[in-house]
Coordinates of C-alpha atoms and ligand atoms in Angstrom, one line a residue:
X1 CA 0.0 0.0 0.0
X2 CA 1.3 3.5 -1.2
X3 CA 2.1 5.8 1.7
X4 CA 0.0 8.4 0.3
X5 CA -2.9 5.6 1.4
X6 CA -5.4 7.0 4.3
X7 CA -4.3 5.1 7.1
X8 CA -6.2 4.3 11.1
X9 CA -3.8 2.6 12.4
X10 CA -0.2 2.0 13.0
X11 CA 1.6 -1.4 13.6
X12 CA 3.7 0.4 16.8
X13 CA 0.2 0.8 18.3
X14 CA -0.9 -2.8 18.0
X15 CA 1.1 -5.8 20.0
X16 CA 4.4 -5.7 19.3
X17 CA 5.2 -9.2 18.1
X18 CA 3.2 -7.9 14.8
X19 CA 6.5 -6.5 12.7
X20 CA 9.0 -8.8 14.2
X21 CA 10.6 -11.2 11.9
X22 CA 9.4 -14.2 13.8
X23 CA 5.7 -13.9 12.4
X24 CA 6.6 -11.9 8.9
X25 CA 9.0 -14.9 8.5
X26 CA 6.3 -17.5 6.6
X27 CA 4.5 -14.4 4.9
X28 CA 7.9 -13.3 3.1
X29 CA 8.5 -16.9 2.2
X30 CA 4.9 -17.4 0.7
X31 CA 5.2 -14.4 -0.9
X32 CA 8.7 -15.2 -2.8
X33 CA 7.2 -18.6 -3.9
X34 CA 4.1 -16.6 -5.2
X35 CA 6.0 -14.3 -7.0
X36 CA 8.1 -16.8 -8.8
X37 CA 5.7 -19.8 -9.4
X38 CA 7.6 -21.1 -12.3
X39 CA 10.6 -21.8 -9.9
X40 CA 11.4 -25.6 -8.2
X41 CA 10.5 -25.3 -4.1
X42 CA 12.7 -27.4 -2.1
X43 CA 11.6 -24.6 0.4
X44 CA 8.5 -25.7 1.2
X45 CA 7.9 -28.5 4.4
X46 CA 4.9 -29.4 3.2
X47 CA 4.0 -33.2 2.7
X48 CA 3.8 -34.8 -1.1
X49 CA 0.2 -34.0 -3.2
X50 CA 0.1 -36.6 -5.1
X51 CA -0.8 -38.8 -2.2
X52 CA -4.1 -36.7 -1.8
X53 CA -7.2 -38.1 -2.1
X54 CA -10.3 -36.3 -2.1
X55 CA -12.7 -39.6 -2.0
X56 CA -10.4 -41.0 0.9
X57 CA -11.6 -38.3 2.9
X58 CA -15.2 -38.8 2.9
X59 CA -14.7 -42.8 3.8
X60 CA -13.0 -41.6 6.3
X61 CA -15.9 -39.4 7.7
X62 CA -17.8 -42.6 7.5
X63 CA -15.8 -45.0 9.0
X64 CA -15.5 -42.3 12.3
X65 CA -19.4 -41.9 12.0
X66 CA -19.4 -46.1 12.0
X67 CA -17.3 -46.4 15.1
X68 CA -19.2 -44.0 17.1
X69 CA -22.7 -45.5 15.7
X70 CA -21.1 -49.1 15.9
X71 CA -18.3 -49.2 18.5
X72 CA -19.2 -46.6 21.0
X73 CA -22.7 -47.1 20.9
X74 CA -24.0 -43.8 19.7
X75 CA -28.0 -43.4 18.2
X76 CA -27.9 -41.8 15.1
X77 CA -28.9 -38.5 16.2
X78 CA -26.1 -38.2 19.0
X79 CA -23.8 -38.9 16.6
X80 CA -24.7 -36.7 14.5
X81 CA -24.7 -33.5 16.8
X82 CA -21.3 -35.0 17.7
X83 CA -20.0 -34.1 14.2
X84 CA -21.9 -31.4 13.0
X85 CA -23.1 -29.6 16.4
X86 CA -20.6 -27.1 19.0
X87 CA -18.2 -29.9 21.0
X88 CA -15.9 -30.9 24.0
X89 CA -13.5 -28.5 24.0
X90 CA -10.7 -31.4 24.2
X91 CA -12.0 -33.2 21.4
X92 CA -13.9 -36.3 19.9
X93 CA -10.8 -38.1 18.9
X94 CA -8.8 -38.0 22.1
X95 CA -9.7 -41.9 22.6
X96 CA -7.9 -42.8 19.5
X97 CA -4.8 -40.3 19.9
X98 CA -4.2 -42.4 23.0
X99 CA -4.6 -45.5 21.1
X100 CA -2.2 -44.3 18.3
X101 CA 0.5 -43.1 21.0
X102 CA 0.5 -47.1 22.4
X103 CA 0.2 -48.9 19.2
X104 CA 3.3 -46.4 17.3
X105 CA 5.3 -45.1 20.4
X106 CA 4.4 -47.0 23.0
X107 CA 3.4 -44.3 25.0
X108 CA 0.7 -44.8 27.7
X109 CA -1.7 -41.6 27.8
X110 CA -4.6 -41.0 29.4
X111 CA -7.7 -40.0 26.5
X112 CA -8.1 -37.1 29.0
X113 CA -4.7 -35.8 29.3
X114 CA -5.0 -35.3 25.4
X115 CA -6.4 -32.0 24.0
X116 CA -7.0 -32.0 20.0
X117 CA -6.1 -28.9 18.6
X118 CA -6.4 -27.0 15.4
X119 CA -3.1 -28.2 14.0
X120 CA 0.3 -28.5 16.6
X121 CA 0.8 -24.8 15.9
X122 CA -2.0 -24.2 18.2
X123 CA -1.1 -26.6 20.7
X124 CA 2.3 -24.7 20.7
X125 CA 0.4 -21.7 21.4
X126 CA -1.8 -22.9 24.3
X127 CA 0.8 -24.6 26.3
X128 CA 3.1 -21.3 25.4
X129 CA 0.1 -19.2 26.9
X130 CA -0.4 -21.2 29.5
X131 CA 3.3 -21.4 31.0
X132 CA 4.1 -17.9 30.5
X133 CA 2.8 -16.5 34.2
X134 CA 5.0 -13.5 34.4
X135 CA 7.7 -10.8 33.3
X136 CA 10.0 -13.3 35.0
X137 CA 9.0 -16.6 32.3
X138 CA 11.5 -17.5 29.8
X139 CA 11.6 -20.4 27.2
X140 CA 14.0 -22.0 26.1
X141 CA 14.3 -23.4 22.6
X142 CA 17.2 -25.8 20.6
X143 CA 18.5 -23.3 18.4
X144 CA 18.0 -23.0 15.2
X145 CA 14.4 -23.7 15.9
X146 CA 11.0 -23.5 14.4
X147 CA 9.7 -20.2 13.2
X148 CA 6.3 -21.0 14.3
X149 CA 7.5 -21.2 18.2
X150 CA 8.9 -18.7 18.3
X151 CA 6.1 -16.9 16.8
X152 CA 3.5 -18.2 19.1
X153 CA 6.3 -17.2 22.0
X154 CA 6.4 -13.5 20.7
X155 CA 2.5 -13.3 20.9
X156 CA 2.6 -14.0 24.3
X157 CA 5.2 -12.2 25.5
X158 CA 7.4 -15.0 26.4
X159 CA 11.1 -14.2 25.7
X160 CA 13.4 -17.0 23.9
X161 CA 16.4 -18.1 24.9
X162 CA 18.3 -20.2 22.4
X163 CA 20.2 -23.2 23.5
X164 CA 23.0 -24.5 21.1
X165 CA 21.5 -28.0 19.5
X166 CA 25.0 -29.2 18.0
X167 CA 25.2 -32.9 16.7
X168 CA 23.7 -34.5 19.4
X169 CA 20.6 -32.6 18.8
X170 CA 20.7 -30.7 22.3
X171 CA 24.1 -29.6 23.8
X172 CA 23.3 -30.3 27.9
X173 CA 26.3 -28.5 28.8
X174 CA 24.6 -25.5 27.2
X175 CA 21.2 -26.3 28.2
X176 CA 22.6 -26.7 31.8
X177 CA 24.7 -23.4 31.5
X178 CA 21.3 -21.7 30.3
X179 CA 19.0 -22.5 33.0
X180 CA 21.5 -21.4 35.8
X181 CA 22.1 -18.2 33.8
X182 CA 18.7 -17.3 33.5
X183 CA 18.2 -18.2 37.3
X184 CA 20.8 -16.3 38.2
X185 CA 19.4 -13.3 36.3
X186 CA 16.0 -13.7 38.6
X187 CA 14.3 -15.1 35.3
X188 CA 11.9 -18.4 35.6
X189 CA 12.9 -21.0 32.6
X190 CA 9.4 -22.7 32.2
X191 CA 10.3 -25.5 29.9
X192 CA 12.7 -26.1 26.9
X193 CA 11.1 -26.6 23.3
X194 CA 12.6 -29.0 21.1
X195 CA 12.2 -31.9 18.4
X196 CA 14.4 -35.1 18.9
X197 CA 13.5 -36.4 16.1
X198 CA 14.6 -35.1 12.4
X199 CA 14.1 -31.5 13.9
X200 CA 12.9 -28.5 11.4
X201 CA 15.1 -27.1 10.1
X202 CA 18.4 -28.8 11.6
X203 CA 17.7 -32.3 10.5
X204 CA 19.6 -33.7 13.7
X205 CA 17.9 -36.4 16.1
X206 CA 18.9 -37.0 19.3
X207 CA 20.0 -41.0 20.1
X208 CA 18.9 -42.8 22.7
X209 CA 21.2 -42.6 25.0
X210 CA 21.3 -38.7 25.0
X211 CA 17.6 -38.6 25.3
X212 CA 17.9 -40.2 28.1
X213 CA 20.9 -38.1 29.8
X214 CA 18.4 -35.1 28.8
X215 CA 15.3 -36.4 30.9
X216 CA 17.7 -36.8 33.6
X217 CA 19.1 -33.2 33.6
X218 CA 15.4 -32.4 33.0
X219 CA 14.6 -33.5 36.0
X220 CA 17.8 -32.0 38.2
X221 CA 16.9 -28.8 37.0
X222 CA 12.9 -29.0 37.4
X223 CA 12.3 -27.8 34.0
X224 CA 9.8 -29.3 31.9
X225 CA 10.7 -30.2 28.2
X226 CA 8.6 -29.5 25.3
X227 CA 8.7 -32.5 22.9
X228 CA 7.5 -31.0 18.9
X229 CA 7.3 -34.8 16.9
X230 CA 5.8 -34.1 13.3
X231 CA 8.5 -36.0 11.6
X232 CA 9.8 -39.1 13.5
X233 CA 8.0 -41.8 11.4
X234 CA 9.6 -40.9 8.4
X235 CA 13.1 -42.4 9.8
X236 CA 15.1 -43.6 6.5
X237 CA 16.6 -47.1 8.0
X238 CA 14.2 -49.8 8.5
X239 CA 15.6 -50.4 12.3
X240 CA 13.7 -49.2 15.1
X241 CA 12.6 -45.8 16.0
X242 CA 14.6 -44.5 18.5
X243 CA 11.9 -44.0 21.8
X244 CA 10.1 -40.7 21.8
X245 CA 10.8 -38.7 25.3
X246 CA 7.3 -39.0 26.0
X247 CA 7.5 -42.9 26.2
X248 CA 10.9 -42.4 28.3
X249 CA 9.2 -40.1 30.5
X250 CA 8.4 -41.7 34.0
X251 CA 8.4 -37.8 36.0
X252 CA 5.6 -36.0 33.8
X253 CA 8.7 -33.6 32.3
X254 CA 7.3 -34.2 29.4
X255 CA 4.6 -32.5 27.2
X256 CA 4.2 -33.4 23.6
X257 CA 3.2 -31.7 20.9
X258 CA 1.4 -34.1 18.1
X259 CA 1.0 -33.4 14.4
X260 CA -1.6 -35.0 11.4
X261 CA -0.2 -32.5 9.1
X262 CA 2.4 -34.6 7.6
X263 CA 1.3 -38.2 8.6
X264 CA -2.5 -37.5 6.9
X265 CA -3.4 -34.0 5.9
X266 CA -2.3 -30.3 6.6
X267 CA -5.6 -29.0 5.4
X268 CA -7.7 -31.0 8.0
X269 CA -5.7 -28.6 10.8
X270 CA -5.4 -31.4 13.5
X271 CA -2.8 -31.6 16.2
X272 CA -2.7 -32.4 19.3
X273 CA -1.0 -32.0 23.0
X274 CA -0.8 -34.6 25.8
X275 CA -0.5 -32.8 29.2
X276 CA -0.7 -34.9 31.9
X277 CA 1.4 -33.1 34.7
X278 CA -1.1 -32.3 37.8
X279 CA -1.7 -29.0 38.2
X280 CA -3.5 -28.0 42.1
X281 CA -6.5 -25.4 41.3
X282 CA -7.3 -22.6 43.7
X283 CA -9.7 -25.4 45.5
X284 CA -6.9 -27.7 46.4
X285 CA -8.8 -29.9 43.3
X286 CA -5.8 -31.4 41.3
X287 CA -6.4 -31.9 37.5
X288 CA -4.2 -32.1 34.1
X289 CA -2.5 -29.3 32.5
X290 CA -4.7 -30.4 29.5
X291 CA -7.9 -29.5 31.3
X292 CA -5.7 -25.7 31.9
X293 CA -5.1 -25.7 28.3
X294 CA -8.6 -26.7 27.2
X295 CA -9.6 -23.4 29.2
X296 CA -7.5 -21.3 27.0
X297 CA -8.5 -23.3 24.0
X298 CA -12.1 -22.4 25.1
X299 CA -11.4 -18.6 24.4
X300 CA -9.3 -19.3 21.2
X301 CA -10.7 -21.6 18.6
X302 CA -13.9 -22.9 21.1
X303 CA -13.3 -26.7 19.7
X304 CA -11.4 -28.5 17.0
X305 CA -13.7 -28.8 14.1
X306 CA -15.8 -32.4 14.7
X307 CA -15.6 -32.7 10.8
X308 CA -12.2 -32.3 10.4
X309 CA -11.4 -34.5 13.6
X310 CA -13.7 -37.3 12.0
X311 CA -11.7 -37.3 9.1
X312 CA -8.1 -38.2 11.0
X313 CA -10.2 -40.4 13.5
X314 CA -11.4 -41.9 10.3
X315 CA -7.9 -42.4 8.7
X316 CA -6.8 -44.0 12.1
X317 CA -9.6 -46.4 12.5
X318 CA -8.9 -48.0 8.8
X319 CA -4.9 -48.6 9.7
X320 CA -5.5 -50.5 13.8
X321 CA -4.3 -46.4 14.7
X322 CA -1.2 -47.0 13.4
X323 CA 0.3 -44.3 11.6
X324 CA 2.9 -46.0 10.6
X325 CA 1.0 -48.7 8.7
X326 CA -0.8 -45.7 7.3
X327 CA 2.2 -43.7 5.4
X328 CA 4.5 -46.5 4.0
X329 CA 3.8 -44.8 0.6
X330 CA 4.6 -41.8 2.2
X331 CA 7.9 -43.1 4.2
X332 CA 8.9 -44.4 0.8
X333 CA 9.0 -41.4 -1.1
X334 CA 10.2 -39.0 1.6
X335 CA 13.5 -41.6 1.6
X336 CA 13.9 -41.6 -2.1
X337 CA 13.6 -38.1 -2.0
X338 CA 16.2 -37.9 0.7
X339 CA 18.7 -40.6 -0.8
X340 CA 18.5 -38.5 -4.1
X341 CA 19.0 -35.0 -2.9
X342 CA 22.1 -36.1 -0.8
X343 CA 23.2 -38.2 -3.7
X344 CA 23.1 -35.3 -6.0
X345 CA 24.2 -32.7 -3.7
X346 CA 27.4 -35.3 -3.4
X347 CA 27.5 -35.2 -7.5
X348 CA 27.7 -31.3 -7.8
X349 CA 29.6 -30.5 -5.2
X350 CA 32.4 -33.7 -5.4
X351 CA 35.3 -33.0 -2.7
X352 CA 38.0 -31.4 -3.8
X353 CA 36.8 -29.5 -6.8
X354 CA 37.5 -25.9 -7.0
X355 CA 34.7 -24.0 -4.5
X356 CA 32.8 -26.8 -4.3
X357 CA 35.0 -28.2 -1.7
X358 CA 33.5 -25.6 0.6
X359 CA 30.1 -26.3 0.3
X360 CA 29.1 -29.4 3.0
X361 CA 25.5 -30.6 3.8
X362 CA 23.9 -32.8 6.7
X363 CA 22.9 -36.4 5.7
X364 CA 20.5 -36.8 7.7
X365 CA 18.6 -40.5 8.7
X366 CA 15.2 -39.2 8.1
X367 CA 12.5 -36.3 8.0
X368 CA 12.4 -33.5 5.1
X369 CA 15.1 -31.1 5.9
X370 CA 18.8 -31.1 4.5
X371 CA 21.1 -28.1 6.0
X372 CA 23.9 -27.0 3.4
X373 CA 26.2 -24.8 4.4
X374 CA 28.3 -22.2 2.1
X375 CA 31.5 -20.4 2.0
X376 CA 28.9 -16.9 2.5
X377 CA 25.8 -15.4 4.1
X378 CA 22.8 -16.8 3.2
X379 CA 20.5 -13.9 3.1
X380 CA 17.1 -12.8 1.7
X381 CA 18.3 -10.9 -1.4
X382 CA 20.1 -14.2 -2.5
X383 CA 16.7 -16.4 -2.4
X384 CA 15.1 -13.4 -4.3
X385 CA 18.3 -13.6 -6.7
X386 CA 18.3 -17.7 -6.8
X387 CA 14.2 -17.8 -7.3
X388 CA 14.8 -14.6 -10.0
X389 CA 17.7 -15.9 -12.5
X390 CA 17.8 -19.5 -11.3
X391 CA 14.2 -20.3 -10.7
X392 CA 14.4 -22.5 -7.4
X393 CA 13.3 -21.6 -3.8
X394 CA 15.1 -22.8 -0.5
X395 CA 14.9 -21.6 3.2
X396 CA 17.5 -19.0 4.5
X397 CA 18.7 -21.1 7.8
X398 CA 19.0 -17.0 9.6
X399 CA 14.9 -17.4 9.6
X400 CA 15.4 -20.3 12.6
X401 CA 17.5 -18.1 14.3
X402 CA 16.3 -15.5 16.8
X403 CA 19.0 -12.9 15.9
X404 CA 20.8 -10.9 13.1
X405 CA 23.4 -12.3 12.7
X406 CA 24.4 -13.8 9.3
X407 CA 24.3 -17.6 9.0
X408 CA 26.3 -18.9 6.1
X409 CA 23.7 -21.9 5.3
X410 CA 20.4 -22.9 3.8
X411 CA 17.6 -25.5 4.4
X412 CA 16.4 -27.9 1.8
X413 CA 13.5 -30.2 1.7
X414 CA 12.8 -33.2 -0.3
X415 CA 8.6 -33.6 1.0
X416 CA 6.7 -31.9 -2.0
X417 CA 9.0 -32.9 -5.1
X418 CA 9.8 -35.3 -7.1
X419 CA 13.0 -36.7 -8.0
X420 CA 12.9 -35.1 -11.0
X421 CA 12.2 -31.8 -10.0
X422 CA 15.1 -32.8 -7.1
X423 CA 17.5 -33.0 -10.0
X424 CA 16.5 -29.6 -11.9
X425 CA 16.4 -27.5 -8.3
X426 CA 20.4 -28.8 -7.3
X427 CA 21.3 -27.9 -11.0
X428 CA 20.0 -24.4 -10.5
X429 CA 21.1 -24.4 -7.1
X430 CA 24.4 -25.1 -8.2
X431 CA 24.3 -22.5 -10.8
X432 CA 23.6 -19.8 -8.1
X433 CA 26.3 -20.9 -5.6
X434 CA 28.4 -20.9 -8.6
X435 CA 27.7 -17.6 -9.7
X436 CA 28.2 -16.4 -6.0
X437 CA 31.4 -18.1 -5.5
X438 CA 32.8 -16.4 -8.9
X439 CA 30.8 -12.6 -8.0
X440 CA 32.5 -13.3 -4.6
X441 CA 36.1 -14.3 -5.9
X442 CA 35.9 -11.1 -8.3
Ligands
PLP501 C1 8.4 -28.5 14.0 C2 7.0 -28.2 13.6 N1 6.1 -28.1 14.6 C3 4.9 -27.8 14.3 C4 4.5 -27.6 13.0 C5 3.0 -27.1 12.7 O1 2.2 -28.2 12.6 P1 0.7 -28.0 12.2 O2 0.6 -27.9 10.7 O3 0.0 -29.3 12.8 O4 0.2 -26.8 12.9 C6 5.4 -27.7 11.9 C7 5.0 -27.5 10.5 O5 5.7 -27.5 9.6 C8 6.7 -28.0 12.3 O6 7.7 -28.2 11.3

């Protein structure tokens, strides 16, 4: 809009996380992908379309309106209202959550420690809301870290202090260091946020033993750990899945944050959080965090939408709640995808050749996200420049971090291409780190 426009309001008068990189982050991004449709996206995180299936989701709507008819007993009017009518805050498929978290992590929840919630982004939110009680509250986040945490930690006031993730996927020196620092500083660390598993953008899971060593520390320090899991089926190896920290979690440290976006469909807007930590009311009466967070949830987005909760309930009924039995397909191709881009990252950039020596990349065993790192900051202008002459979009790694300072690196992901269109984005790609190198040597 022209500055010549009439204008009512200014952004300095409205909350002040509106403005701050942290939530104009995914609008830029959007908006250099719109601009430049033509170009190849390994910037975008979203799961692969040619999996969707319209007529899918309606037998999924039926096979949830089945099992409340046929297994829970429901006349046909009650479940009607149940899909169609205003609902339980918490949800209608908190019953099968639970039964998905035995069957794929061996987790054992409580159905009433689980709320559903309009995708994990607003889970994030509630239990950000919830836990930030004062100008004293701090979170704590593995650096580089999601955009949309930090987001939802911006529009509730609740300062982020970055804690360095390193190889092992948290550093507990660090995290260790951080507490007492904050502490020290008469600040309250409420939890640490991270993802052990293939984490966004980093790639990096944490083994076993680690996760362990980090429940521990967890629990030394009396901080409670924010588990974000919306990639750890889609492990490359067929060995087992390293244990979520959920299902390693005998202290209630641990809350996790659940996604369908990846494992059945972003445009349904499911997530969920299990909260089962006891929280004492002002009556003595003791109850879940999720019953805390369902209060918030109340004033927010009222209820997850029944129809959109019948269609994941659906989806999970047809597959015994497994998830995994559900996105084979889907593991399949994310692995190709992965195998391919790492492959041809190694093909363009062979060791030793002149520049290309300096450009490395993670190899990550699973999820969507490769990091590749260059001999120069990563910046804006040069995704505008790469999507421009070279025609294909990437993630500056700076928008994970929570500061200025340059990051020489970039994120890449394999989820919504093909191996073909893998190929043509690295060739462009490394026509653009070409051109930079030689603009830079000049
Ligand atoms: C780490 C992480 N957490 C949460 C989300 C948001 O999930 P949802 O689409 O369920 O809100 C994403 C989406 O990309 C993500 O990468």
């Amino acid at each position: 809009m022209a500055a010549t426009e009439p204008v009512d309001l200014s952004v300095a008068d409205l909350h002040p996380a509106l403005g701050d990189p942290a939530l104009t982050s995914m609008n830029f991004l959007n908006e250099v992908s719109e601009r430049y449709p033509a170009a190849v996206s390994l910037a975008a995180g979203r799961p692969y379309e040619e999996f969707f299936d319209l007529a899918a989701v309606h037998r999924h709507l039926d096979t949830f309106h089945r099992h409340l008819v046929d297994d829970l007993g429901h006349r046909p009017e009650q479940a009607r209202r149940l899909l169609l009518q205003y609902g339980r805050t918490k949800g209608i498929v908190h019953h099968l959550i639970a039964r998905n978290l035995a069957v794929d992590e061996g987790i054992t929840v409580d159905p009433e420690d689980v709320v559903v919630t309009v995708g994990c982004q607003e889970a994030m939110f509630l239990v950000l809301r919830a836990l930030r009680a004062g100008p004293a509250d701090v979170l704590l986040a593995v650096a580089p870290t999601y955009v949309g945490l930090t987001g939802a930690a911006r529009l509730v006031d609740l300062p982020v202090w970055p804690v360095a993730g390193g190889s092992a996927g948290v550093d507990l020196a660090d995290l260790a260091a951080q507490v007492r620092q904050a502490r020290a500083a008469g600040l309250r660390p409420r939890a640490c946020y991270l993802m052990p598993d293939f984490a966004n953008p980093s790639g990096v899971s944490i083994d076993t033993p680690h996760r362990r060593r980090l429940l521990d520390l967890a629990a030394q320090e009396d901080l409670l750990l924010l588990e974000d899991n919306p990639y750890g089926l889609f492990h490359s190896d067929d060995g087992p899945r390293p244990p979520t920290l959920k299902a390693l979690d005998t202290g209630r440290r641990v809350v996790y944050l659940g996604s369908f976006a990846k494992t059945v469909l972003p445009g349904a807007r499911v997530g969920y959080v299990v909260a089962d930590q006891r929280v004492a009311g002002p009556d003595g009466r003791v109850g879940p965090l999720a019953d805390q967070l369902a209060m918030i949830k109340s004033m927010v987005t009222v209820n997850t939408s029944p129809i959109a909760q019948a269609v994941i309930g659906g989806r999970l009924l047809e597959h015994g709640c497994s998830l995994v039995a559900a996105n084979t397909r889907e593991r399949s191709a994310y692995t190709r995808n992965l195998r391919h881009l790492v492959a041809g990252l190694a093909r363009r950039f062979p060791a030793g050749a002149d520049g290309a020596a300096a450009v490395r990349w993670t190899v990550p065993a699973g999820g969507f996200f490769v990091v590749v790192t260059v001999p120069f900051p990563v910046d804006d202008a040069l995704l505008d420049r790469s999507a421009r002459d070279h025609g294909v979009l990437w993630t500056p790694m700076a928008h994970f971090y929570d500061d200025t300072a340059p990051v020489h690196a970039l994120r890449l992901s394999v989820s919504a291409v093909t191996p073909e269109q893998v190929d043509v984005g690295l060739d462009r790609l490394a026509a653009l780190l070409s051109d930079e190198l030689t603009r830079r040597a000049g």
